[in-house]
Amino acid sequence: MIFMKAHVLFSGGKDSSLSAIILHNLGYEIQLITVNFGVMDSYLHARETANVIGFPHEVELLDMELIEKSVDMILKDGYPGNGIQFLHKSVLDILSEKYCVIADGTRRDDRVPKLTHSEIQSLEMRKNIEYVTPLMGFGHKTIRSLVNNYFVISELESEDLLKSDYETEIREIIRNRGENPLSYFPKHIQSRVTGLKRYL
Amino acid sequence: MIFMKAHVLFSGGKDSSLSAIILHNLGYEIQLITVNFGVMDSYLHARETANVIGFPHEVELLDMELIEKSVDMILKDGYPGNGIQFLHKSVLDILSEKYCVIADGTRRDDRVPKLTHSEIQSLEMRKNIEYVTPLMGFGHKTIRSLVNNYFVISELESEDLLKSDYETEIREIIRNRGENPLSYFPKHIQSRVTGLKRYL
């Protein structure tokens, strides 16, 4: 067995949790990574979930300028897609300087953030890394079954749920700039893993 | 734990073997399925591999007309892409009448056979099934590491390797029609799982 370590981008949500578990089952040593831009300490929610699912957790503090630039794009566009895509690609580029195997919870039916096949190949070749998205072959119905089998989740409106994804800090910056985040992020149900039903 | 059974299309190769293992680890009961069109008993090679990796195995005998039609397309085109894509989509359509969760070994970097995102969504909605491709988020470098960790594989030129994929029967039909399969399938290295190094 060759030693393999995977750094999994981790928001505390069900998708990144499930991705970590799939890679753990395949024999990877898991290191969860929550990216934070110093806007607020939202990474604490991911840390709680990391304790629940039992993998080591680190916070990667990145330059606030990056997320400010993402917010600039979102305010200019009037919708979050391009800004979040830019932020995720930038994060992957930065982490690729440090880590060899980087994973995230991107799912087959996700739209944003999601790298195209050629963006993935470019990232892997430019940085000589492996980028892994364990849920890319799973549709939402399959993921719902898996999540129901493994996790206790807390589901709330996105404004009310304490989570550690990009959106949480982006909304805070938008608020700080005197605008209403709801004008850019329509209400949607988000979820966070709060317990394990069964270990694998 | 809700009972979930996954039918995994199985050629005896490393990709379908690895897909079965990922789903098994996620709690699915695995049923390997090798499709055969009655051209030759190539399914026997998949059966051997199924015994090696320890999952139950069934042969699904489908109408020879289907593969003959695929060969018609290949001979007309002069290359195998469209014919194999047609065959795989037809097989998924047929199996979707019987099974609820159908998986195969399609990888991120594969070209053919590979369903587009809208073809996948159409299949799942028309047939009310789940189509799962556990390797879709893994690149060839990552898959090579995983395969090296788990399997003993036998690698040979495609013409010499005894395998149970579509290509084996297609080549036989082309030979029976008096043509040389090498004119349509350039030589490539294929692999078959012949042993387990480590179970998961």
Tab-separated table of N, CA, C and O in Angstrom, chain A residues 1-2 4 18 22-23 25-28 108-109 117 120-121 124 128-134 136-138 141-142 145-146 149-150 198 200, chain B residues 1-2 4 18 22-23 25-28 108-109 117 120-121 124 128-134 136-138 141-142 145-146 149-150 198 200:
chain	number	residue	atom	x	y	z
A	1	MET	N	0.850	-1.199	0.000
A	1	MET	CA	0.000	0.000	0.000
A	1	MET	C	0.875	1.235	0.000
A	1	MET	O	1.604	1.497	0.951
A	2	ILE	N	0.791	2.005	-1.077
A	2	ILE	CA	1.537	3.252	-1.151
A	2	ILE	C	0.819	4.294	-0.293
A	2	ILE	O	-0.401	4.371	-0.292
A	4	MET	N	-0.802	7.588	0.578
A	4	MET	CA	-1.412	8.645	-0.224
A	4	MET	C	-2.190	9.546	0.722
A	4	MET	O	-2.966	9.064	1.544
A	18	LEU	N	-19.111	13.626	2.412
A	18	LEU	CA	-19.213	12.359	1.686
A	18	LEU	C	-17.967	12.122	0.819
A	18	LEU	O	-17.467	10.992	0.726
A	22	ILE	N	-15.509	8.799	0.959
A	22	ILE	CA	-15.197	7.943	-0.200
A	22	ILE	C	-13.683	7.780	-0.334
A	22	ILE	O	-13.170	6.673	-0.528
A	23	LEU	N	-12.945	8.878	-0.197
A	23	LEU	CA	-11.487	8.796	-0.350
A	23	LEU	C	-10.849	8.038	0.818
A	23	LEU	O	-9.908	7.275	0.625
A	25	ASN	N	-12.242	5.598	2.399
A	25	ASN	CA	-12.506	4.181	2.112
A	25	ASN	C	-11.566	3.623	1.055
A	25	ASN	O	-11.319	2.421	1.007
A	26	LEU	N	-11.083	4.491	0.179
A	26	LEU	CA	-10.176	4.035	-0.882
A	26	LEU	C	-8.741	3.958	-0.383
A	26	LEU	O	-7.839	3.607	-1.140
A	27	GLY	N	-8.513	4.316	0.870
A	27	GLY	CA	-7.184	4.158	1.440
A	27	GLY	C	-6.398	5.452	1.592
A	27	GLY	O	-5.247	5.423	2.033
A	28	TYR	N	-6.996	6.584	1.235
A	28	TYR	CA	-6.289	7.852	1.412
A	28	TYR	C	-6.281	8.255	2.882
A	28	TYR	O	-7.259	8.061	3.596
A	108	ARG	N	-22.058	15.829	-9.791
A	108	ARG	CA	-22.411	15.760	-11.210
A	108	ARG	C	-23.393	16.850	-11.612
A	108	ARG	O	-23.254	17.459	-12.676
A	109	ASP	N	-24.387	17.098	-10.777
A	109	ASP	CA	-25.455	18.015	-11.182
A	109	ASP	C	-25.216	19.451	-10.720
A	109	ASP	O	-26.084	20.312	-10.901
A	117	HIS	N	-13.750	20.064	-18.064
A	117	HIS	CA	-12.753	19.013	-18.214
A	117	HIS	C	-11.402	19.594	-18.608
A	117	HIS	O	-10.357	19.175	-18.103
A	120	ILE	N	-9.745	21.278	-15.652
A	120	ILE	CA	-9.182	20.280	-14.736
A	120	ILE	C	-7.846	19.774	-15.275
A	120	ILE	O	-6.846	19.687	-14.544
A	121	GLN	N	-7.818	19.459	-16.564
A	121	GLN	CA	-6.574	18.932	-17.132
A	121	GLN	C	-5.467	19.986	-17.084
A	121	GLN	O	-4.312	19.675	-16.819
A	124	GLU	N	-4.189	20.170	-13.445
A	124	GLU	CA	-3.358	19.012	-13.088
A	124	GLU	C	-1.992	19.074	-13.765
A	124	GLU	O	-0.975	18.713	-13.165
A	128	ASN	N	1.144	19.892	-11.668
A	128	ASN	CA	1.555	18.517	-11.391
A	128	ASN	C	0.889	17.948	-10.138
A	128	ASN	O	1.557	17.425	-9.232
A	129	ILE	N	-0.418	18.100	-10.093
A	129	ILE	CA	-1.193	17.567	-8.960
A	129	ILE	C	-2.275	16.651	-9.485
A	129	ILE	O	-2.476	16.521	-10.685
A	130	GLU	N	-2.967	16.013	-8.529
A	130	GLU	CA	-4.189	15.279	-8.855
A	130	GLU	C	-5.364	16.023	-8.223
A	130	GLU	O	-5.341	16.315	-7.028
A	131	TYR	N	-6.347	16.339	-9.048
A	131	TYR	CA	-7.567	16.987	-8.558
A	131	TYR	C	-8.684	15.951	-8.631
A	131	TYR	O	-8.945	15.394	-9.702
A	132	VAL	N	-9.307	15.680	-7.507
A	132	VAL	CA	-10.263	14.576	-7.430
A	132	VAL	C	-11.626	15.089	-6.950
A	132	VAL	O	-11.695	15.841	-5.968
A	133	THR	N	-12.669	14.698	-7.650
A	133	THR	CA	-14.038	15.087	-7.281
A	133	THR	C	-14.876	13.814	-7.150
A	133	THR	O	-15.551	13.409	-8.099
A	134	PRO	N	-14.820	13.188	-5.977
A	134	PRO	CA	-15.411	11.840	-5.842
A	134	PRO	C	-16.908	11.767	-6.130
A	134	PRO	O	-17.410	10.693	-6.436
A	136	MET	N	-18.481	13.344	-8.593
A	136	MET	CA	-18.790	13.781	-9.947
A	136	MET	C	-19.630	12.762	-10.719
A	136	MET	O	-20.328	13.120	-11.676
A	137	GLY	N	-19.597	11.513	-10.322
A	137	GLY	CA	-20.375	10.497	-11.022
A	137	GLY	C	-21.700	10.173	-10.345
A	137	GLY	O	-22.359	9.204	-10.713
A	138	PHE	N	-22.081	10.994	-9.361
A	138	PHE	CA	-23.299	10.702	-8.590
A	138	PHE	C	-24.333	11.803	-8.802
A	138	PHE	O	-24.023	12.979	-8.639
A	141	LYS	N	-30.198	12.323	-6.711
A	141	LYS	CA	-31.020	11.305	-6.048
A	141	LYS	C	-30.129	10.296	-5.312
A	141	LYS	O	-30.411	9.905	-4.172
A	142	THR	N	-29.057	9.887	-5.975
A	142	THR	CA	-28.117	8.936	-5.362
A	142	THR	C	-27.453	9.568	-4.141
A	142	THR	O	-27.327	8.916	-3.085
A	145	SER	N	-29.755	9.555	-1.180
A	145	SER	CA	-29.807	8.247	-0.495
A	145	SER	C	-28.596	8.056	0.404
A	145	SER	O	-28.713	7.620	1.549
A	146	LEU	N	-27.417	8.346	-0.142
A	146	LEU	CA	-26.187	8.126	0.623
A	146	LEU	C	-26.163	9.009	1.862
A	146	LEU	O	-25.855	8.549	2.968
A	149	ASN	N	-28.370	7.801	4.537
A	149	ASN	CA	-27.862	6.608	5.207
A	149	ASN	C	-26.763	6.920	6.209
A	149	ASN	O	-26.608	6.212	7.200
A	150	TYR	N	-25.994	7.945	5.943
A	150	TYR	CA	-24.782	8.142	6.741
A	150	TYR	C	-24.833	9.295	7.719
A	150	TYR	O	-24.226	9.236	8.773
A	198	ARG	N	-23.888	6.150	10.709
A	198	ARG	CA	-23.247	4.855	10.477
A	198	ARG	C	-21.874	5.139	9.933
A	198	ARG	O	-21.714	5.998	9.082
A	200	LEU	N	-18.414	3.809	7.970
A	200	LEU	CA	-18.296	2.971	6.770
A	200	LEU	C	-17.233	1.906	6.919
A	200	LEU	O	-16.163	2.162	7.371
B	1	MET	N	-29.946	1.844	8.083
B	1	MET	CA	-29.360	1.638	6.754
B	1	MET	C	-30.419	1.139	5.787
B	1	MET	O	-30.967	0.050	5.947
B	2	ILE	N	-30.718	1.941	4.776
B	2	ILE	CA	-31.666	1.516	3.749
B	2	ILE	C	-30.959	0.517	2.819
B	2	ILE	O	-29.797	0.687	2.476
B	4	MET	N	-29.770	-0.995	-0.428
B	4	MET	CA	-29.563	-0.462	-1.770
B	4	MET	C	-28.754	-1.481	-2.563
B	4	MET	O	-27.730	-1.964	-2.078
B	18	LEU	N	-12.893	-1.352	-9.892
B	18	LEU	CA	-12.745	-0.274	-8.922
B	18	LEU	C	-14.096	0.397	-8.630
B	18	LEU	O	-14.392	0.736	-7.473
B	22	ILE	N	-15.826	0.845	-4.907
B	22	ILE	CA	-16.255	2.131	-4.325
B	22	ILE	C	-17.704	2.042	-3.850
B	22	ILE	O	-18.043	2.470	-2.745
B	23	LEU	N	-18.565	1.450	-4.677
B	23	LEU	CA	-19.984	1.368	-4.301
B	23	LEU	C	-20.191	0.398	-3.137
B	23	LEU	O	-21.005	0.646	-2.243
B	25	ASN	N	-18.068	-0.117	-0.760
B	25	ASN	CA	-17.633	0.624	0.428
B	25	ASN	C	-18.682	1.615	0.907
B	25	ASN	O	-18.705	1.977	2.078
B	26	LEU	N	-19.494	2.102	-0.027
B	26	LEU	CA	-20.529	3.069	0.348
B	26	LEU	C	-21.779	2.381	0.892
B	26	LEU	O	-22.750	3.042	1.236
B	27	GLY	N	-21.759	1.062	0.920
B	27	GLY	CA	-22.875	0.342	1.529
B	27	GLY	C	-23.813	-0.325	0.542
B	27	GLY	O	-24.805	-0.926	0.945
B	28	TYR	N	-23.526	-0.223	-0.744
B	28	TYR	CA	-24.374	-0.903	-1.723
B	28	TYR	C	-24.104	-2.403	-1.719
B	28	TYR	O	-22.956	-2.838	-1.571
B	108	ARG	N	-13.318	9.927	-15.811
B	108	ARG	CA	-13.306	11.340	-16.189
B	108	ARG	C	-12.660	11.552	-17.550
B	108	ARG	O	-13.146	12.326	-18.373
B	109	ASP	N	-11.539	10.870	-17.799
B	109	ASP	CA	-10.775	11.143	-19.015
B	109	ASP	C	-11.145	10.235	-20.185
B	109	ASP	O	-10.513	10.286	-21.237
B	117	HIS	N	-23.929	14.943	-19.981
B	117	HIS	CA	-24.744	15.226	-18.799
B	117	HIS	C	-26.234	15.198	-19.135
B	117	HIS	O	-27.043	14.661	-18.365
B	120	ILE	N	-27.417	11.611	-19.558
B	120	ILE	CA	-27.570	10.964	-18.245
B	120	ILE	C	-28.881	11.382	-17.594
B	120	ILE	O	-29.643	10.552	-17.092
B	121	GLN	N	-29.156	12.685	-17.628
B	121	GLN	CA	-30.385	13.156	-16.989
B	121	GLN	C	-31.610	12.611	-17.715
B	121	GLN	O	-32.605	12.244	-17.076
B	124	GLU	N	-32.018	8.909	-16.642
B	124	GLU	CA	-32.527	8.781	-15.264
B	124	GLU	C	-34.001	9.158	-15.182
B	124	GLU	O	-34.767	8.533	-14.449
B	128	ASN	N	-36.653	6.402	-14.667
B	128	ASN	CA	-36.741	6.501	-13.207
B	128	ASN	C	-35.701	5.620	-12.496
B	128	ASN	O	-36.021	4.820	-11.609
B	129	ILE	N	-34.475	5.741	-12.937
B	129	ILE	CA	-33.383	4.973	-12.329
B	129	ILE	C	-32.293	5.931	-11.851
B	129	ILE	O	-32.358	7.135	-12.082
B	130	GLU	N	-31.299	5.355	-11.187
B	130	GLU	CA	-30.087	6.095	-10.873
B	130	GLU	C	-28.940	5.486	-11.678
B	130	GLU	O	-28.734	4.280	-11.644
B	131	TYR	N	-28.246	6.340	-12.416
B	131	TYR	CA	-27.079	5.900	-13.179
B	131	TYR	C	-25.844	6.477	-12.489
B	131	TYR	O	-25.748	7.689	-12.303
B	132	VAL	N	-24.947	5.611	-12.093
B	132	VAL	CA	-23.817	6.035	-11.262
B	132	VAL	C	-22.502	5.664	-11.934
B	132	VAL	O	-22.335	4.532	-12.406
B	133	THR	N	-21.588	6.627	-11.983
B	133	THR	CA	-20.269	6.392	-12.579
B	133	THR	C	-19.207	6.811	-11.549
B	133	THR	O	-18.713	7.933	-11.590
B	134	PRO	N	-18.869	5.888	-10.651
B	134	PRO	CA	-18.037	6.273	-9.494
B	134	PRO	C	-16.667	6.829	-9.861
B	134	PRO	O	-16.061	7.531	-9.046
B	136	MET	N	-16.024	8.933	-12.339
B	136	MET	CA	-16.121	10.124	-13.174
B	136	MET	C	-15.325	11.308	-12.620
B	136	MET	O	-14.947	12.210	-13.363
B	137	GLY	N	-15.038	11.292	-11.331
B	137	GLY	CA	-14.280	12.395	-10.745
B	137	GLY	C	-12.801	12.093	-10.569
B	137	GLY	O	-12.088	12.839	-9.900
B	138	PHE	N	-12.342	10.989	-11.172
B	138	PHE	CA	-10.948	10.574	-10.996
B	138	PHE	C	-10.201	10.612	-12.328
B	138	PHE	O	-10.661	10.051	-13.313
B	141	LYS	N	-4.209	9.527	-13.640
B	141	LYS	CA	-3.091	9.365	-12.703
B	141	LYS	C	-3.589	8.825	-11.357
B	141	LYS	O	-2.984	7.918	-10.767
B	142	THR	N	-4.699	9.373	-10.894
B	142	THR	CA	-5.283	8.920	-9.619
B	142	THR	C	-5.745	7.467	-9.741
B	142	THR	O	-5.502	6.650	-8.837
B	145	SER	N	-2.855	5.091	-9.504
B	145	SER	CA	-2.412	4.850	-8.120
B	145	SER	C	-3.336	3.868	-7.413
B	145	SER	O	-2.878	2.944	-6.732
B	146	LEU	N	-4.625	4.082	-7.551
B	146	LEU	CA	-5.583	3.212	-6.859
B	146	LEU	C	-5.473	1.782	-7.366
B	146	LEU	O	-5.444	0.832	-6.581
B	149	ASN	N	-2.538	0.025	-6.066
B	149	ASN	CA	-2.654	-0.335	-4.651
B	149	ASN	C	-3.520	-1.562	-4.432
B	149	ASN	O	-3.308	-2.299	-3.478
B	150	TYR	N	-4.504	-1.756	-5.283
B	150	TYR	CA	-5.501	-2.773	-4.975
B	150	TYR	C	-5.422	-4.029	-5.813
B	150	TYR	O	-5.752	-5.106	-5.346
B	198	ARG	N	-5.099	-6.057	-1.869
B	198	ARG	CA	-5.540	-5.569	-0.565
B	198	ARG	C	-7.027	-5.407	-0.662
B	198	ARG	O	-7.537	-4.895	-1.645
B	200	LEU	N	-10.581	-3.754	0.891
B	200	LEU	CA	-10.824	-2.391	1.396
B	200	LEU	C	-11.621	-2.413	2.681
B	200	LEU	O	-12.589	-3.064	2.806
